[in-house]
PDB file of C-alpha atoms in Angstrom:
ATOM      1  CA  MET A  32     129.594  71.034 -39.918  1.00 45.00           C
ATOM      2  CA  THR A  33     126.127  72.685 -38.486  1.00 44.00           C
ATOM      3  CA  THR A  34     126.382  75.052 -35.419  1.00 45.00           C
ATOM      4  CA  SER A  35     125.357  72.561 -32.393  1.00 44.00           C
ATOM      5  CA  ASP A  36     128.743  70.480 -33.870  1.00 54.00           C
ATOM      6  CA  GLN A  37     130.671  73.897 -32.772  1.00 53.00           C
ATOM      7  CA  PRO A  38     132.153  73.689 -29.431  1.00 56.00           C
ATOM      8  CA  ARG A  39     130.236  74.954 -27.216  1.00 59.00           C
ATOM      9  CA  ASP A  40     133.833  76.367 -25.110  1.00 70.00           C
ATOM     10  CA  GLU A  41     134.644  77.726 -28.209  1.00 85.00           C
ATOM     11  CA  ARG A  42     136.163  81.513 -27.408  1.00 93.00           C
ATOM     12  CA  PHE A  43     135.810  84.746 -29.342  1.00 97.00           C
ATOM     13  CA  LEU A  44     137.993  87.711 -30.194  1.00 97.00           C
ATOM     14  CA  GLN A  45     135.872  90.840 -30.408  1.00 97.00           C
ATOM     15  CA  LEU A  46     137.742  94.179 -31.450  1.00 98.00           C
ATOM     16  CA  VAL A  47     135.972  97.448 -31.204  1.00 97.00           C
ATOM     17  CA  TYR A  48     137.754 100.424 -32.536  1.00 96.00           C
ATOM     18  CA  ARG A  49     137.860 103.785 -33.451  1.00 94.00           C
ATOM     19  CA  LEU A  50     139.512 106.183 -35.824  1.00 93.00           C
ATOM     20  CA  PRO A  51     139.949 109.746 -35.791  1.00 89.00           C
ATOM     21  CA  THR A  52     137.676 111.362 -38.827  1.00 84.00           C
ATOM     22  CA  GLY A  53     138.615 112.347 -41.959  1.00 77.00           C
ATOM     23  CA  THR A  54     139.718 110.845 -44.463  1.00 71.00           C
ATOM     24  CA  SER A  55     138.418 107.278 -45.525  1.00 87.00           C
ATOM     25  CA  ARG A  56     141.680 105.968 -46.103  1.00 88.00           C
ATOM     26  CA  ALA A  57     142.438 105.436 -42.935  1.00 88.00           C
ATOM     27  CA  ARG A  58     138.989 103.321 -42.177  1.00 90.00           C
ATOM     28  CA  VAL A  59     139.368 101.444 -45.491  1.00 92.00           C
ATOM     29  CA  ALA A  60     142.794  99.702 -44.742  1.00 91.00           C
ATOM     30  CA  VAL A  61     141.661  98.833 -40.981  1.00 94.00           C
ATOM     31  CA  TRP A  62     138.553  97.341 -42.918  1.00 94.00           C
ATOM     32  CA  ARG A  63     140.430  95.693 -46.028  1.00 94.00           C
ATOM     33  CA  GLU A  64     142.807  93.957 -42.893  1.00 95.00           C
ATOM     34  CA  LEU A  65     139.416  93.064 -40.769  1.00 97.00           C
ATOM     35  CA  LYS A  66     137.938  91.016 -44.368  1.00 94.00           C
ATOM     36  CA  ARG A  67     141.648  89.661 -45.208  1.00 94.00           C
ATOM     37  CA  LEU A  68     141.450  88.389 -41.561  1.00 95.00           C
ATOM     38  CA  GLY A  69     138.072  87.036 -42.341  1.00 95.00           C
ATOM     39  CA  ALA A  70     136.423  89.121 -39.638  1.00 96.00           C
ATOM     40  CA  LEU A  71     132.686  89.077 -38.592  1.00 97.00           C
ATOM     41  CA  TYR A  72     130.943  92.813 -38.539  1.00 96.00           C
ATOM     42  CA  LEU A  73     128.298  92.943 -35.938  1.00 95.00           C
ATOM     43  CA  GLN A  74     128.108  96.498 -36.477  1.00 94.00           C
ATOM     44  CA  GLN A  75     130.342  99.491 -37.544  1.00 93.00           C
ATOM     45  CA  ALA A  76     133.725  99.347 -35.520  1.00 94.00           C
ATOM     46  CA  VAL A  77     132.867  95.846 -33.933  1.00 97.00           C
ATOM     47  CA  CYS A  78     133.879  92.412 -35.298  1.00 97.00           C
ATOM     48  CA  VAL A  79     134.657  88.802 -33.875  1.00 97.00           C
ATOM     49  CA  VAL A  80     136.790  86.546 -35.434  1.00 97.00           C
ATOM     50  CA  PRO A  81     137.135  83.090 -33.471  1.00 96.00           C
ATOM     51  CA  ASP A  82     140.350  82.704 -30.839  1.00 95.00           C
ATOM     52  CA  ARG A  83     142.310  80.121 -33.052  1.00 91.00           C
ATOM     53  CA  PRO A  84     146.257  80.103 -33.537  1.00 86.00           C
ATOM     54  CA  GLY A  85     147.559  82.515 -35.737  1.00 91.00           C
ATOM     55  CA  VAL A  86     144.225  84.586 -35.365  1.00 95.00           C
ATOM     56  CA  ARG A  87     144.987  86.456 -32.610  1.00 93.00           C
ATOM     57  CA  GLU A  88     148.497  87.520 -33.700  1.00 95.00           C
ATOM     58  CA  ARG A  89     146.819  89.329 -37.002  1.00 95.00           C
ATOM     59  CA  LEU A  90     144.687  90.755 -34.456  1.00 96.00           C
ATOM     60  CA  GLU A  91     147.022  92.725 -32.294  1.00 95.00           C
ATOM     61  CA  LYS A  92     149.077  93.598 -35.820  1.00 96.00           C
ATOM     62  CA  ILE A  93     145.907  95.001 -36.394  1.00 96.00           C
ATOM     63  CA  ARG A  94     145.222  96.790 -32.885  1.00 95.00           C
ATOM     64  CA  ALA A  95     148.841  98.302 -33.658  1.00 95.00           C
ATOM     65  CA  ARG A  96     148.089  99.659 -36.820  1.00 94.00           C
ATOM     66  CA  LEU A  97     144.647 101.700 -35.054  1.00 95.00           C
ATOM     67  CA  ASP A  98     147.778 102.847 -32.946  1.00 93.00           C
ATOM     68  CA  GLU A  99     149.491 104.150 -36.256  1.00 92.00           C
ATOM     69  CA  LEU A 100     147.109 105.995 -37.495  1.00 91.00           C
ATOM     70  CA  GLY A 101     145.624 107.866 -34.861  1.00 92.00           C
ATOM     71  CA  GLY A 102     142.679 105.594 -33.810  1.00 93.00           C
ATOM     72  CA  GLU A 103     142.478 103.064 -30.984  1.00 95.00           C
ATOM     73  CA  GLY A 104     141.366  99.524 -30.139  1.00 96.00           C
ATOM     74  CA  LEU A 105     139.646  97.234 -27.706  1.00 96.00           C
ATOM     75  CA  ILE A 106     139.778  93.243 -27.793  1.00 97.00           C
ATOM     76  CA  PHE A 107     137.968  91.910 -25.982  1.00 96.00           C
ATOM     77  CA  VAL A 108     137.900  87.344 -25.354  1.00 96.00           C
ATOM     78  CA  LEU A 109     134.059  86.154 -25.354  1.00 95.00           C
ATOM     79  CA  THR A 110     134.208  82.930 -23.562  1.00 91.00           C
ATOM     80  CA  ASP A 111     130.574  82.408 -22.233  1.00 89.00           C
ATOM     81  CA  ILE A 112     128.405  83.665 -25.307  1.00 93.00           C
ATOM     82  CA  GLU A 113     124.803  82.733 -25.018  1.00 94.00           C
ATOM     83  CA  GLU A 114     123.671  80.151 -27.629  1.00 94.00           C
ATOM     84  CA  ARG A 115     121.616  82.505 -29.562  1.00 95.00           C
ATOM     85  CA  GLU A 116     124.375  84.886 -30.232  1.00 94.00           C
ATOM     86  CA  ARG A 117     126.937  81.588 -31.057  1.00 95.00           C
ATOM     87  CA  LYS A 118     124.462  80.362 -33.576  1.00 95.00           C
ATOM     88  CA  VAL A 119     124.383  83.900 -35.349  1.00 95.00           C
ATOM     89  CA  ILE A 120     128.132  84.315 -35.407  1.00 96.00           C
ATOM     90  CA  VAL A 121     128.992  80.528 -36.692  1.00 96.00           C
ATOM     91  CA  ASP A 122     125.831  81.119 -39.336  1.00 97.00           C
ATOM     92  CA  ALA A 123     126.969  83.893 -40.611  1.00 97.00           C
ATOM     93  CA  LEU A 124     130.662  83.259 -40.608  1.00 97.00           C
ATOM     94  CA  ARG A 125     129.681  80.427 -42.292  1.00 97.00           C
ATOM     95  CA  GLU A 126     127.775  81.991 -44.339  1.00 97.00           C
ATOM     96  CA  ASN A 127     130.779  84.615 -45.521  1.00 96.00           C
ATOM     97  CA  SER A 128     132.800  81.915 -46.865  1.00 97.00           C
ATOM     98  CA  ALA A 129     130.503  80.363 -48.608  1.00 98.00           C
ATOM     99  CA  LYS A 130     129.897  83.147 -50.678  1.00 98.00           C
ATOM    100  CA  GLU A 131     133.347  83.496 -51.485  1.00 98.00           C
ATOM    101  CA  TYR A 132     133.699  79.799 -52.493  1.00 98.00           C
ATOM    102  CA  ALA A 133     130.494  80.566 -54.264  1.00 98.00           C
ATOM    103  CA  GLU A 134     133.062  84.022 -55.831  1.00 98.00           C
ATOM    104  CA  ILE A 135     135.937  81.223 -56.876  1.00 98.00           C
ATOM    105  CA  VAL A 136     133.021  78.444 -58.602  1.00 98.00           C
ATOM    106  CA  GLU A 137     131.777  81.727 -60.913  1.00 98.00           C
ATOM    107  CA  GLU A 138     135.148  83.156 -61.484  1.00 98.00           C
ATOM    108  CA  CYS A 139     135.829  80.089 -62.831  1.00 98.00           C
ATOM    109  CA  GLU A 140     132.881  79.702 -64.873  1.00 97.00           C
ATOM    110  CA  THR A 141     132.588  83.191 -66.063  1.00 95.00           C
ATOM    111  CA  LYS A 142     136.523  84.286 -67.197  1.00 96.00           C
ATOM    112  CA  PHE A 143     138.464  81.548 -66.581  1.00 97.00           C
ATOM    113  CA  PHE A 144     136.543  78.960 -69.507  1.00 97.00           C
ATOM    114  CA  LYS A 145     135.831  81.646 -71.393  1.00 97.00           C
ATOM    115  CA  GLU A 146     139.302  83.232 -71.348  1.00 97.00           C
ATOM    116  CA  ILE A 147     140.751  79.624 -72.698  1.00 97.00           C
ATOM    117  CA  GLU A 148     137.257  79.496 -75.517  1.00 97.00           C
ATOM    118  CA  PHE A 149     138.566  82.765 -76.584  1.00 97.00           C
ATOM    119  CA  GLU A 150     141.642  81.930 -76.930  1.00 96.00           C
ATOM    120  CA  ARG A 151     140.752  78.698 -79.027  1.00 96.00           C
ATOM    121  CA  PHE A 152     138.395  80.875 -81.190  1.00 96.00           C
ATOM    122  CA  ARG A 153     141.108  83.505 -81.881  1.00 95.00           C
ATOM    123  CA  GLU A 154     143.608  80.572 -82.565  1.00 94.00           C
ATOM    124  CA  ASN A 155     145.636  82.336 -80.035  1.00 94.00           C
ATOM    125  CA  TYR A 156     148.264  79.206 -79.289  1.00 95.00           C
ATOM    126  CA  THR A 157     150.665  81.023 -78.145  1.00 95.00           C
ATOM    127  CA  PHE A 158     153.136  80.265 -75.195  1.00 95.00           C
ATOM    128  CA  GLU A 159     152.706  83.736 -73.558  1.00 95.00           C
ATOM    129  CA  GLU A 160     148.894  83.442 -74.144  1.00 96.00           C
ATOM    130  CA  ALA A 161     149.014  80.333 -71.660  1.00 96.00           C
ATOM    131  CA  GLU A 162     151.910  81.411 -69.580  1.00 97.00           C
ATOM    132  CA  GLU A 163     149.410  84.232 -68.262  1.00 97.00           C
ATOM    133  CA  ILE A 164     146.494  81.934 -68.202  1.00 97.00           C
ATOM    134  CA  ARG A 165     148.535  79.600 -65.366  1.00 97.00           C
ATOM    135  CA  GLN A 166     148.857  82.966 -63.850  1.00 98.00           C
ATOM    136  CA  ASP A 167     145.198  83.435 -63.569  1.00 97.00           C
ATOM    137  CA  LEU A 168     145.033  79.640 -62.215  1.00 98.00           C
ATOM    138  CA  GLU A 169     147.944  80.599 -60.189  1.00 98.00           C
ATOM    139  CA  LYS A 170     145.816  83.264 -58.675  1.00 98.00           C
ATOM    140  CA  LEU A 171     142.757  81.234 -58.574  1.00 98.00           C
ATOM    141  CA  ARG A 172     145.000  78.582 -56.262  1.00 98.00           C
ATOM    142  CA  ARG A 173     145.616  81.640 -54.344  1.00 98.00           C
ATOM    143  CA  TRP A 174     142.254  82.533 -53.650  1.00 98.00           C
ATOM    144  CA  LEU A 175     140.896  79.326 -52.275  1.00 98.00           C
ATOM    145  CA  ARG A 176     143.644  79.069 -50.014  1.00 97.00           C
ATOM    146  CA  LYS A 177     143.015  82.135 -48.503  1.00 96.00           C
ATOM    147  CA  VAL A 178     139.279  81.580 -48.965  1.00 97.00           C
ATOM    148  CA  GLU A 179     140.173  77.907 -46.201  1.00 96.00           C
ATOM    149  CA  GLU A 180     142.507  79.323 -44.422  1.00 94.00           C
ATOM    150  CA  ARG A 181     139.569  82.046 -42.578  1.00 94.00           C
ATOM    151  CA  ASP A 182     136.789  79.161 -43.006  1.00 96.00           C
ATOM    152  CA  TRP A 183     136.586  78.426 -39.629  1.00 94.00           C
ATOM    153  CA  MET A 184     133.153  76.627 -38.973  1.00 95.00           C
ATOM    154  CA  GLY A 185     133.386  74.321 -42.571  1.00 95.00           C
ATOM    155  CA  ALA A 186     131.607  76.304 -44.938  1.00 97.00           C
ATOM    156  CA  PRO A 187     129.741  74.606 -48.040  1.00 97.00           C
ATOM    157  CA  GLY A 188     131.141  74.956 -51.115  1.00 97.00           C
ATOM    158  CA  ARG A 189     135.282  74.268 -50.506  1.00 97.00           C
ATOM    159  CA  GLN A 190     134.740  71.081 -52.773  1.00 97.00           C
ATOM    160  CA  ASP A 191     133.001  73.116 -55.672  1.00 98.00           C
ATOM    161  CA  ALA A 192     135.433  75.607 -55.470  1.00 98.00           C
ATOM    162  CA  HIS A 193     138.330  73.032 -55.655  1.00 98.00           C
ATOM    163  CA  ALA A 194     136.507  70.965 -58.380  1.00 98.00           C
ATOM    164  CA  LYS A 195     136.523  73.916 -60.684  1.00 98.00           C
ATOM    165  CA  VAL A 196     139.917  74.934 -59.840  1.00 98.00           C
ATOM    166  CA  ALA A 197     140.845  71.499 -60.360  1.00 98.00           C
ATOM    167  CA  GLU A 198     138.092  71.890 -63.965  1.00 98.00           C
ATOM    168  CA  CYS A 199     140.792  75.098 -65.384  1.00 98.00           C
ATOM    169  CA  GLU A 200     143.497  72.554 -64.496  1.00 98.00           C
ATOM    170  CA  GLN A 201     142.721  70.316 -66.740  1.00 98.00           C
ATOM    171  CA  LEU A 202     141.388  72.861 -69.613  1.00 97.00           C
ATOM    172  CA  LEU A 203     144.679  74.970 -68.917  1.00 97.00           C
ATOM    173  CA  GLU A 204     146.843  71.800 -69.610  1.00 97.00           C
ATOM    174  CA  GLN A 205     145.048  70.478 -72.822  1.00 97.00           C
ATOM    175  CA  PHE A 206     145.230  74.369 -73.883  1.00 97.00           C
ATOM    176  CA  GLU A 207     148.908  74.469 -73.543  1.00 96.00           C
ATOM    177  CA  ALA A 208     149.745  70.044 -74.899  1.00 96.00           C
ATOM    178  CA  ASP A 209     147.663  72.208 -78.116  1.00 96.00           C
ATOM    179  CA  VAL A 210     150.428  74.944 -77.675  1.00 95.00           C
ATOM    180  CA  TYR A 211     153.295  72.217 -77.828  1.00 94.00           C
ATOM    181  CA  GLU A 212     152.176  70.618 -80.520  1.00 93.00           C
ATOM    182  CA  ARG A 213     151.019  73.656 -82.884  1.00 90.00           C
ATOM    183  CA  ALA A 214     154.751  74.995 -82.265  1.00 87.00           C
ATOM    184  CA  GLN A 215     156.217  71.586 -82.572  1.00 86.00           C
ATOM    185  CA  GLU A 216     154.416  71.752 -86.104  1.00 83.00           C
ATOM    186  CA  GLN A 217     155.913  74.764 -86.406  1.00 80.00           C
ATOM    187  CA  THR A 218     159.390  73.829 -86.651  1.00 74.00           C
ATOM    188  CA  PRO A 219     161.771  73.520 -89.421  1.00 73.00           C
ATOM    189  CA  PRO A 220     162.514  69.997 -89.442  1.00 68.00           C
TER     190      PRO A 220
END
């Protein structure tokens, strides 16, 4: 999907906030929540998100959190955005999601695949190891779902990430089959 495919009348929400100076704990907590939401920082303490179902409610919760932390936040609805600025926002949001999809692919290739390869090398065919690797697969799936939730602009890489996670599942299923087979061999008749 290209920038021109985005609806010209799509609205964005802009959050401008301020927190008291002092410890960075509050700033980091707010930053983390905004990144989880998928917010695009335009500059320090100024970010935007598309005005989509559920997003406004989450942004309102972040604003309430700002109040709790002794700060303040203002939410503006951006409706009439010049095409140049719209392109900058859409492209940056798309790029953020594409990077996250690439990180998932990298995590599959550099950690998940290698973990199974290492356990095979060690001949560590135990139920416990298979279960631990299964938990790693579930983490990858949750991460992919979260990235998809905040991929509002149809970033490239989604299919690649899905394919790699599916490949992880295949490798794990093969490993689990080997664990089962070895367990059967060790069971007395």
